[in-house]
XYZ file of N, CA and C in Angstrom:
666
model
N 45.240 25.138 -54.352
C 44.505 26.307 -54.776
C 44.275 26.752 -56.274
N 45.817 26.682 -56.843
C 45.927 26.911 -57.836
C 45.507 25.840 -59.037
N 45.437 24.666 -58.729
C 44.720 23.805 -59.109
C 43.420 23.869 -59.482
N 42.716 24.332 -58.255
C 41.234 24.458 -58.182
C 40.905 25.554 -59.441
N 41.624 26.611 -59.218
C 41.232 28.119 -60.219
C 41.615 27.488 -61.512
N 42.366 26.404 -62.055
C 42.888 25.899 -63.338
C 41.753 25.398 -63.926
N 41.148 24.458 -63.005
C 40.190 23.596 -63.161
C 39.099 24.494 -63.533
N 38.189 25.167 -62.603
C 37.346 26.223 -63.032
C 37.367 27.079 -64.137
N 38.453 27.567 -64.289
C 38.871 28.548 -65.721
C 38.570 27.362 -66.712
N 39.287 26.079 -66.767
C 38.704 25.236 -68.041
C 37.562 24.989 -67.922
N 36.545 24.751 -67.048
C 35.074 24.442 -67.327
C 34.439 25.568 -67.994
N 34.862 26.859 -67.376
C 34.182 27.792 -67.942
C 34.394 28.206 -69.364
N 35.759 27.971 -69.953
C 35.670 28.080 -71.164
C 35.280 27.089 -72.186
N 34.988 25.866 -71.442
C 34.538 24.738 -72.316
C 32.881 25.020 -72.478
N 32.307 25.667 -71.284
C 30.962 26.147 -71.351
C 30.497 27.094 -72.325
N 31.423 28.388 -72.363
C 31.488 29.310 -73.604
C 31.482 28.717 -74.847
N 32.682 27.853 -75.203
C 32.793 27.252 -76.391
C 31.626 26.582 -77.048
N 31.090 25.822 -76.401
C 30.115 25.026 -76.363
C 28.540 25.634 -76.620
N 28.191 27.107 -76.070
C 27.278 27.853 -76.271
C 27.360 28.456 -77.784
N 28.789 28.780 -78.240
C 28.675 29.623 -79.509
C 28.082 29.070 -80.330
N 28.493 27.696 -80.748
C 27.374 27.132 -81.955
C 25.983 27.518 -81.954
N 25.273 27.552 -80.755
C 23.862 27.675 -80.136
C 23.508 29.259 -80.603
N 24.231 30.107 -80.494
C 24.249 31.686 -80.503
C 24.045 31.971 -81.802
N 25.071 31.433 -82.705
C 25.243 32.234 -83.927
C 24.024 31.965 -84.768
N 23.453 30.875 -84.937
C 22.090 30.659 -85.616
C 21.033 31.854 -85.498
N 20.904 32.243 -84.184
C 20.041 33.198 -83.673
C 20.393 34.580 -83.958
N 21.761 34.839 -84.257
C 21.950 36.126 -85.146
C 21.979 36.414 -86.263
N 21.839 34.971 -87.062
C 21.906 35.255 -88.287
C 20.291 34.765 -88.951
N 19.430 34.951 -88.573
C 18.133 34.384 -88.789
C 17.503 35.467 -89.581
N 18.133 36.784 -89.491
C 17.302 37.898 -90.351
C 17.658 37.855 -92.000
N 16.658 37.783 -92.662
C 16.951 37.669 -94.043
C 18.152 38.746 -94.646
N 19.051 38.577 -95.229
C 20.006 39.455 -95.952
C 19.286 40.381 -97.192
N 20.306 41.380 -96.886
C 19.714 42.593 -98.155
C 20.464 42.474 -99.228
N 20.023 42.304 -100.411
C 20.669 42.684 -101.506
C 21.686 43.586 -101.728
N 22.887 43.397 -101.489
C 24.002 44.707 -101.711
C 24.277 44.732 -102.973
N 24.060 45.853 -103.755
C 24.620 46.133 -104.988
C 26.076 47.137 -104.854
N 26.917 47.430 -105.789
C 28.100 47.873 -105.982
C 27.575 49.628 -105.966
N 28.487 50.334 -105.197
C 27.883 51.791 -105.076
C 28.316 52.577 -106.333
N 28.075 53.435 -107.250
C 28.239 54.049 -108.291
C 28.194 55.277 -108.133
N 29.152 56.324 -108.503
C 28.983 57.802 -108.421
C 28.342 58.121 -109.477
N 26.904 58.385 -109.775
C 25.831 59.202 -110.576
C 25.158 59.779 -110.241
N 24.793 60.972 -111.359
C 23.834 61.897 -110.666
C 22.703 61.511 -110.269
N 21.864 62.373 -109.503
C 20.481 61.844 -108.981
C 19.631 61.594 -110.077
N 18.763 60.414 -110.105
C 18.017 60.191 -111.303
C 16.975 61.031 -111.701
N 16.474 61.479 -112.934
C 15.657 62.297 -113.546
C 14.169 62.369 -112.994
N 13.472 63.457 -112.778
C 12.080 63.244 -112.500
C 11.958 63.306 -110.713
N 13.170 63.649 -109.990
C 13.162 63.839 -108.967
C 13.128 65.218 -108.446
N 12.368 66.210 -108.497
C 12.705 67.583 -107.889
C 12.491 67.935 -106.804
N 13.390 68.311 -105.860
C 13.128 68.647 -104.611
C 12.208 69.835 -104.335
N 11.742 69.805 -103.351
C 10.705 70.852 -102.547
C 11.249 71.668 -101.405
N 11.859 72.669 -101.780
C 12.531 73.351 -100.543
C 14.146 72.672 -100.334
N 14.952 73.304 -99.434
C 15.979 72.933 -99.231
C 16.371 71.711 -98.799
N 17.431 70.957 -98.908
C 17.649 69.704 -98.040
C 17.738 69.693 -96.667
N 17.653 68.818 -96.142
C 17.769 68.933 -94.466
C 19.247 69.159 -94.216
N 19.498 70.270 -92.964
C 20.776 70.290 -93.017
C 21.430 69.385 -92.299
N 22.728 69.317 -92.692
C 23.421 68.190 -92.088
C 23.545 66.740 -92.682
N 22.854 66.740 -93.798
C 22.622 65.755 -94.829
C 23.061 65.633 -95.917
N 24.409 65.636 -95.888
C 25.351 65.625 -97.260
C 25.009 64.444 -98.065
N 24.659 64.852 -99.504
C 24.525 63.794 -100.501
C 25.791 62.973 -100.751
N 25.078 61.533 -100.528
C 26.318 60.496 -100.719
C 26.233 59.791 -101.927
N 27.510 58.805 -102.470
C 27.052 58.413 -103.821
C 25.742 57.551 -103.768
N 24.979 57.516 -104.830
C 23.691 56.977 -105.201
C 24.249 55.585 -105.576
N 23.008 54.585 -104.857
C 23.293 53.330 -105.093
C 22.860 52.914 -106.383
N 23.487 52.170 -107.339
C 23.074 51.769 -108.604
C 22.346 50.543 -108.830
N 21.251 50.525 -109.627
C 20.287 49.220 -109.801
C 21.296 48.126 -110.353
N 20.726 46.817 -110.463
C 21.545 45.832 -111.164
C 21.811 45.977 -112.439
N 22.843 46.056 -112.940
C 22.938 46.387 -114.595
C 22.174 45.320 -115.395
N 21.573 45.872 -116.544
C 20.804 45.165 -117.201
C 21.593 43.793 -117.903
N 20.553 42.850 -117.998
C 21.255 41.589 -118.649
C 19.892 40.878 -119.250
N 20.306 39.508 -119.494
C 19.393 38.814 -120.139
C 17.953 38.310 -119.030
N 16.626 38.416 -119.211
C 15.738 38.092 -118.422
C 15.979 37.009 -117.700
N 15.390 36.967 -116.404
C 15.723 35.831 -115.573
C 15.308 34.766 -115.934
N 14.023 34.815 -116.653
C 13.199 33.539 -116.994
C 13.876 32.902 -118.046
N 14.852 33.602 -118.945
C 15.634 33.238 -120.065
C 16.722 32.341 -119.686
N 17.074 32.356 -118.343
C 18.462 31.822 -117.773
C 17.972 30.849 -116.614
N 16.772 30.678 -116.074
C 16.235 30.202 -114.929
C 15.016 29.567 -115.100
N 14.772 28.300 -115.358
C 13.594 27.745 -115.516
C 12.426 28.151 -114.718
N 11.383 28.374 -115.204
C 10.298 28.834 -114.416
C 9.389 28.103 -113.444
N 9.925 26.909 -113.175
C 9.584 25.880 -112.368
C 10.419 26.161 -111.194
N 11.653 26.587 -111.365
C 12.438 26.970 -110.187
C 11.962 28.105 -109.709
N 11.903 29.076 -110.335
C 11.230 30.299 -109.724
C 9.933 30.060 -109.021
N 9.129 29.440 -109.368
C 7.774 29.248 -108.730
C 8.170 28.518 -107.368
N 9.191 27.575 -107.324
C 9.755 27.126 -106.317
C 10.459 27.640 -105.174
N 10.595 28.991 -105.790
C 11.342 29.730 -104.496
C 10.500 30.805 -104.223
N 9.292 30.845 -104.646
C 8.209 31.672 -104.150
C 7.721 31.410 -102.485
N 7.550 30.048 -101.987
C 7.256 29.884 -100.325
C 8.529 30.449 -99.794
N 9.552 30.224 -100.336
C 10.876 30.895 -99.061
C 10.912 32.347 -99.574
N 10.390 32.818 -100.256
C 9.854 34.472 -100.453
C 9.006 34.597 -99.452
N 7.725 34.073 -99.206
C 6.900 34.224 -98.391
C 7.399 34.177 -96.902
N 8.310 33.052 -96.880
C 8.903 33.161 -95.348
C 9.603 34.046 -95.112
N 10.421 34.675 -96.088
C 11.471 35.667 -96.004
C 10.621 37.205 -95.490
N 9.609 37.601 -96.352
C 8.960 38.468 -95.444
C 8.141 38.572 -94.349
N 7.770 37.465 -94.117
C 7.154 37.062 -92.352
C 7.880 37.440 -91.651
N 9.537 37.194 -92.163
C 10.346 37.286 -91.118
C 10.829 38.826 -90.731
N 10.606 39.573 -91.828
C 11.061 41.090 -91.565
C 10.052 41.793 -91.127
N 8.720 41.474 -91.068
C 7.672 42.344 -90.694
C 7.921 43.482 -89.497
N 8.509 42.428 -88.321
C 8.619 43.435 -87.296
C 10.135 43.734 -87.263
N 10.936 43.848 -88.166
C 12.185 44.453 -88.365
C 12.251 45.755 -89.202
N 11.073 46.316 -89.821
C 11.084 47.549 -90.510
C 11.010 48.502 -89.689
N 11.529 49.624 -90.005
C 11.975 50.962 -89.040
C 11.881 52.370 -90.054
N 11.413 53.318 -89.256
C 11.027 54.421 -90.055
C 12.347 55.053 -90.697
N 12.282 55.668 -91.809
C 13.162 56.158 -92.412
C 12.986 57.753 -92.425
N 13.654 58.583 -93.215
C 13.459 60.079 -93.462
C 12.082 60.114 -94.399
N 11.573 61.614 -94.138
C 10.703 62.303 -94.971
C 11.016 63.412 -95.839
N 10.638 63.134 -96.913
C 11.312 64.365 -98.041
C 9.761 64.453 -98.963
N 10.217 65.655 -99.632
C 9.167 66.101 -100.836
C 9.742 66.137 -101.917
N 8.972 65.860 -103.013
C 9.659 66.003 -104.672
C 8.320 66.260 -105.325
N 8.616 67.021 -106.670
C 7.398 67.525 -107.337
C 7.247 66.643 -108.637
N 5.960 66.133 -108.796
C 5.607 65.320 -109.900
C 5.540 65.914 -111.130
N 5.439 65.292 -112.325
C 5.624 65.704 -113.626
C 4.883 66.856 -113.870
N 3.746 67.005 -113.227
C 2.784 68.348 -113.387
C 2.908 69.641 -112.483
N 4.091 69.261 -111.500
C 4.306 70.198 -110.690
C 3.778 69.598 -109.217
N 2.854 68.833 -109.248
C 2.368 68.305 -107.905
C 3.175 68.007 -106.779
N 2.855 68.446 -105.371
C 3.646 68.032 -104.500
C 3.535 66.620 -104.153
N 4.427 66.142 -103.832
C 4.569 64.641 -103.432
C 5.232 64.533 -101.971
N 4.846 63.994 -100.816
C 5.153 63.881 -99.846
C 5.701 62.285 -99.485
N 6.868 61.900 -99.248
C 7.365 60.727 -99.131
C 7.974 60.153 -97.776
N 7.869 59.071 -97.461
C 8.479 58.533 -96.343
C 9.359 57.259 -96.505
N 10.293 56.920 -96.129
C 11.002 56.228 -96.533
C 10.906 54.748 -95.496
N 10.618 53.430 -95.956
C 10.777 52.317 -94.774
C 11.696 51.771 -94.890
N 12.410 51.600 -93.774
C 13.957 51.150 -93.953
C 13.955 49.437 -93.314
N 14.929 48.703 -94.125
C 15.394 47.519 -93.242
C 16.896 47.549 -93.515
N 17.618 47.150 -92.306
C 19.075 47.274 -92.359
C 19.696 48.445 -92.985
N 18.852 49.570 -92.689
C 19.653 51.091 -92.949
C 19.117 51.466 -94.547
N 18.519 50.327 -95.230
C 18.393 50.859 -96.768
C 16.631 51.051 -96.663
N 16.369 51.790 -97.640
C 15.093 51.869 -98.113
C 14.134 50.569 -99.139
N 13.420 49.984 -98.374
C 12.865 48.834 -98.995
C 11.522 48.874 -99.714
N 10.649 50.252 -99.242
C 9.616 50.340 -99.483
C 9.219 52.258 -99.287
N 8.272 52.599 -100.006
C 8.015 54.030 -99.805
C 6.469 54.439 -99.458
N 6.191 55.000 -98.759
C 4.975 55.296 -98.503
C 4.501 56.959 -98.858
N 3.710 56.966 -99.055
C 3.225 58.586 -99.998
C 2.050 59.215 -99.047
N 2.067 60.549 -98.453
C 1.356 60.996 -97.633
C 0.578 61.985 -98.431
N -0.699 62.664 -97.779
C -1.216 63.880 -98.343
C -0.850 64.982 -98.053
N -0.442 65.889 -98.872
C 0.396 67.190 -98.537
C -0.436 68.274 -97.702
N -1.785 67.872 -97.792
C -2.599 68.757 -96.744
C -2.890 68.431 -95.709
N -3.104 67.147 -95.075
C -2.946 66.914 -93.713
C -2.187 65.620 -93.142
N -1.081 65.064 -94.050
C -0.157 64.299 -93.696
C -0.704 62.822 -93.527
N -2.160 62.460 -94.181
C -2.600 61.359 -93.938
C -1.851 60.060 -95.138
N -1.809 58.799 -94.725
C -0.876 58.035 -95.686
C -2.041 57.676 -96.666
N -1.487 57.764 -97.813
C -2.395 57.684 -99.128
C -2.239 56.076 -99.668
N -3.258 55.491 -100.146
C -3.047 54.210 -100.932
C -2.417 54.306 -102.180
N -1.840 53.362 -102.703
C -1.106 53.635 -104.068
C -2.258 53.802 -105.176
N -1.745 54.850 -105.873
C -2.721 55.245 -107.061
C -3.609 56.667 -106.859
N -3.552 56.817 -105.630
C -4.179 58.599 -105.422
C -2.841 59.417 -105.254
N -2.811 60.496 -105.932
C -2.103 61.572 -105.897
C -2.811 62.816 -105.913
N -3.238 63.496 -104.633
C -3.664 64.669 -104.794
C -3.076 65.704 -105.583
N -3.747 66.470 -106.562
C -3.019 67.744 -107.460
C -2.844 68.806 -106.234
N -1.917 69.039 -105.441
C -1.570 70.253 -104.485
C -0.249 70.885 -105.203
N -0.217 72.082 -105.073
C 0.882 72.563 -105.986
C 1.376 73.720 -104.616
N 0.848 73.955 -103.827
C 1.506 74.819 -102.951
C 2.215 74.178 -101.376
N 3.166 74.751 -101.372
C 3.934 74.158 -99.949
C 3.103 74.230 -98.800
N 1.950 73.381 -98.745
C 1.246 72.951 -97.420
C 1.441 71.852 -96.896
N 2.606 71.010 -97.391
C 2.807 69.726 -96.764
C 3.076 69.723 -95.204
N 2.808 68.420 -94.773
C 3.026 68.264 -93.229
C 4.177 67.518 -92.766
N 4.938 68.078 -92.958
C 6.299 67.390 -92.815
C 6.738 66.758 -91.441
N 6.220 67.718 -90.123
C 6.641 67.170 -89.114
C 5.480 66.319 -88.641
N 4.071 66.529 -89.195
C 3.217 65.632 -88.814
C 3.150 64.161 -89.377
N 3.618 64.312 -90.319
C 4.224 62.915 -91.053
C 5.287 62.031 -90.321
N 6.483 62.892 -89.798
C 7.594 62.463 -88.906
C 6.999 61.692 -87.703
N 5.902 62.468 -86.942
C 5.449 62.362 -85.825
C 4.838 60.954 -85.734
N 3.918 60.625 -86.996
C 3.108 59.358 -86.940
C 4.015 58.315 -87.634
N 5.141 58.719 -87.994
C 5.551 57.357 -88.900
C 5.725 56.022 -88.265
N 6.476 56.248 -86.876
C 6.894 55.036 -86.265
C 5.572 54.129 -85.971
N 4.265 54.963 -85.635
C 3.338 54.022 -85.435
C 2.713 53.573 -86.884
N 2.575 54.149 -87.752
C 2.220 53.781 -89.031
C 2.985 52.659 -89.477
N 4.283 52.402 -89.334
C 5.157 51.276 -89.736
C 4.650 50.187 -88.895
N 4.673 50.121 -87.599
C 4.272 49.301 -86.967
C 2.816 48.452 -87.063
N 1.955 49.256 -87.867
C 0.710 48.745 -88.163
C 0.754 48.097 -89.647
N 2.083 48.382 -90.506
C 1.886 47.934 -91.748
C 1.829 46.169 -91.594
N 1.615 45.584 -92.790
C 1.195 44.157 -92.925
C 1.769 43.863 -94.329
N 2.775 43.021 -94.434
C 3.319 42.440 -95.780
C 2.331 41.435 -96.298
N 1.618 41.404 -97.116
C 0.358 40.195 -97.519
C 1.276 39.092 -98.350
N 0.970 37.847 -97.986
C 1.584 36.617 -98.445
C 1.378 36.485 -100.030
N 1.303 37.204 -101.009
C 0.866 36.839 -102.221
C 1.610 37.839 -102.941
N 2.433 37.285 -103.987
C 3.296 38.299 -105.006
C 3.314 38.028 -106.180
N 3.600 38.885 -106.988
C 3.549 38.697 -108.539
C 5.143 38.816 -108.600
N 5.365 38.474 -110.001
C 6.974 38.266 -110.477
C 7.251 39.441 -111.374
N 8.039 40.248 -111.234
C 8.812 41.448 -112.298
C 9.867 40.855 -112.732
N 9.802 40.667 -113.998
C 11.009 40.205 -114.614
C 12.332 41.414 -114.900
N 12.009 42.736 -114.919
C 13.082 43.573 -115.141
C 13.712 43.438 -113.592
N 13.275 43.528 -112.664
C 14.037 43.640 -111.366
C 14.510 42.194 -110.430
N 13.883 41.077 -111.791
C 14.081 39.847 -111.208
C 13.656 39.410 -109.973
N 12.304 39.952 -109.393
C 12.197 40.175 -108.167
C 10.595 39.474 -107.794
N 10.193 38.958 -106.686
C 9.083 38.902 -106.342
C 8.386 40.212 -105.747
N 7.524 40.593 -106.092
C 6.952 42.015 -105.601
C 5.781 41.483 -104.490
N 5.794 42.116 -103.313
C 4.737 41.773 -102.176
C 3.975 43.079 -102.102
N 2.683 42.962 -101.787
C 2.211 44.147 -101.490
C 2.086 44.397 -100.024
N 2.330 46.048 -99.632
C 2.606 46.474 -98.117
C 1.140 47.038 -98.036
N 0.357 46.453 -96.747
C -1.009 47.051 -96.841
C -1.149 47.473 -95.207
N -2.223 48.639 -95.249
C -2.546 49.212 -94.076
C -3.954 49.304 -93.963
N -4.256 48.198 -93.081
C -6.196 48.122 -93.005
C -6.238 47.439 -94.407
N -7.214 48.123 -94.964
C -7.681 47.471 -96.169
C -7.466 48.260 -97.584
N -6.162 49.145 -97.363
C -5.553 49.355 -98.610
C -4.027 49.095 -98.854
N -3.804 48.993 -99.947
C -2.353 48.711 -100.374
C -1.523 50.305 -100.327
N -0.297 50.278 -99.654
C 0.231 51.612 -99.543
C 1.544 51.324 -100.045
N 2.326 50.345 -100.364
C 3.655 50.365 -100.980
C 3.998 48.720 -101.431
N 4.964 48.404 -102.207
C 5.133 47.103 -102.541
C 6.723 47.051 -101.752
N 7.312 45.694 -101.668
C 8.337 45.321 -101.225
C 8.884 44.129 -101.756
N 10.176 44.126 -102.388
C 10.812 43.109 -103.290
C 11.871 42.263 -102.776
N 11.207 41.043 -102.975
C 12.547 40.039 -102.673
C 12.794 39.470 -103.822
N 14.147 39.257 -103.939
C 15.010 38.711 -105.133
C 14.485 37.338 -105.398
N 15.023 37.181 -106.614
C 14.175 35.927 -107.163
C 14.552 34.564 -106.455
N 15.493 34.585 -105.751
C 15.937 33.377 -104.794
C 15.494 33.343 -103.607
N 14.235 34.063 -103.414
C 13.355 34.099 -102.034
C 13.913 34.576 -100.941
N 15.345 34.815 -101.091
C 16.128 35.077 -100.071
C 16.340 36.432 -99.470
N 16.770 37.190 -100.540
C 17.544 38.553 -100.270
C 16.356 39.673 -100.381
N 16.200 40.506 -99.416
C 15.375 41.597 -99.492
C 16.182 42.637 -100.752
N 15.438 43.325 -101.713
C 15.759 44.157 -102.367
C 15.585 45.248 -102.286
N 16.490 46.564 -101.974
C 16.461 47.741 -101.632
C 15.714 48.600 -102.614
N 15.156 49.822 -102.620
C 14.649 50.726 -103.251
C 15.654 51.818 -103.953
N 16.344 51.205 -104.922
C 17.480 52.209 -105.071
C 17.315 53.559 -105.541
N 16.115 53.777 -106.230
C 16.045 55.214 -106.535
C 15.303 55.976 -105.160
N 14.737 55.505 -104.296
C 14.272 55.983 -103.215
C 15.332 56.282 -102.277
N 15.964 55.387 -102.103
C 17.477 55.670 -101.575
C 18.281 56.964 -101.910
N 18.435 57.321 -103.217
C 19.023 58.343 -103.729
C 18.289 59.504 -102.923
N 16.875 59.400 -103.412
C 15.892 60.601 -103.112
C 16.303 61.183 -101.660
N 16.109 60.039 -100.734
C 16.022 60.262 -98.960
C 17.577 60.846 -98.794
N 18.504 60.383 -99.583
C 19.869 60.741 -99.035
C 20.110 62.173 -99.402
N 19.492 62.533 -100.561
C 19.561 64.295 -100.955
C 18.715 65.072 -100.310
N 17.348 64.298 -99.941
C 16.386 65.540 -99.593
C 15.733 65.300 -98.228
N 16.033 63.981 -97.701
C 15.448 63.583 -96.652
C 15.552 64.431 -95.223
N 14.570 64.595 -94.332
C 14.648 65.299 -93.327
C 13.953 64.408 -91.838
């Protein structure tokens, strides 16, 4: 009887060890997030809150953007960058169903106008920002900013619709290259309007967080 139990145990363990190599690739198929070192710096200038911060949301250390350095096109051949573009397109296609809603917050623009923003998260970091009309909570295309100066913003309306909106977002498979960020920038569309941008590092593999939006959401998000 003991021999039978030992044989069954050995067979079971052998099957489990054989399955491990096949299960690991499935767990690692999600594109990685570009992680930068944390740095204790003051909140970026130009972001003025409207109203108090959300209760229970302590301000954390902001994430610093990558340090400045020589232009990426000066160190890497242009053809190499272009060869990475198809990989970047595949990367954004993989994360389309992995975006999740973040918090909603408000700031004041340079002229005092109210801006209502919401974070689009990937692996817990803001990778895109949506802008909403302070009057009715509707999602705005990039470039339209109503001049609203009174606290009539619809935070609860935005929060209630955010999950449904994010499920309808599409990342268009066409990008421009931005030298300062060393990244491919893809437009994010809802219907016929472009409502945000999402960045993929020049290697075509890593998703680049929106560092300033992460700061704002940490401090002011509700």
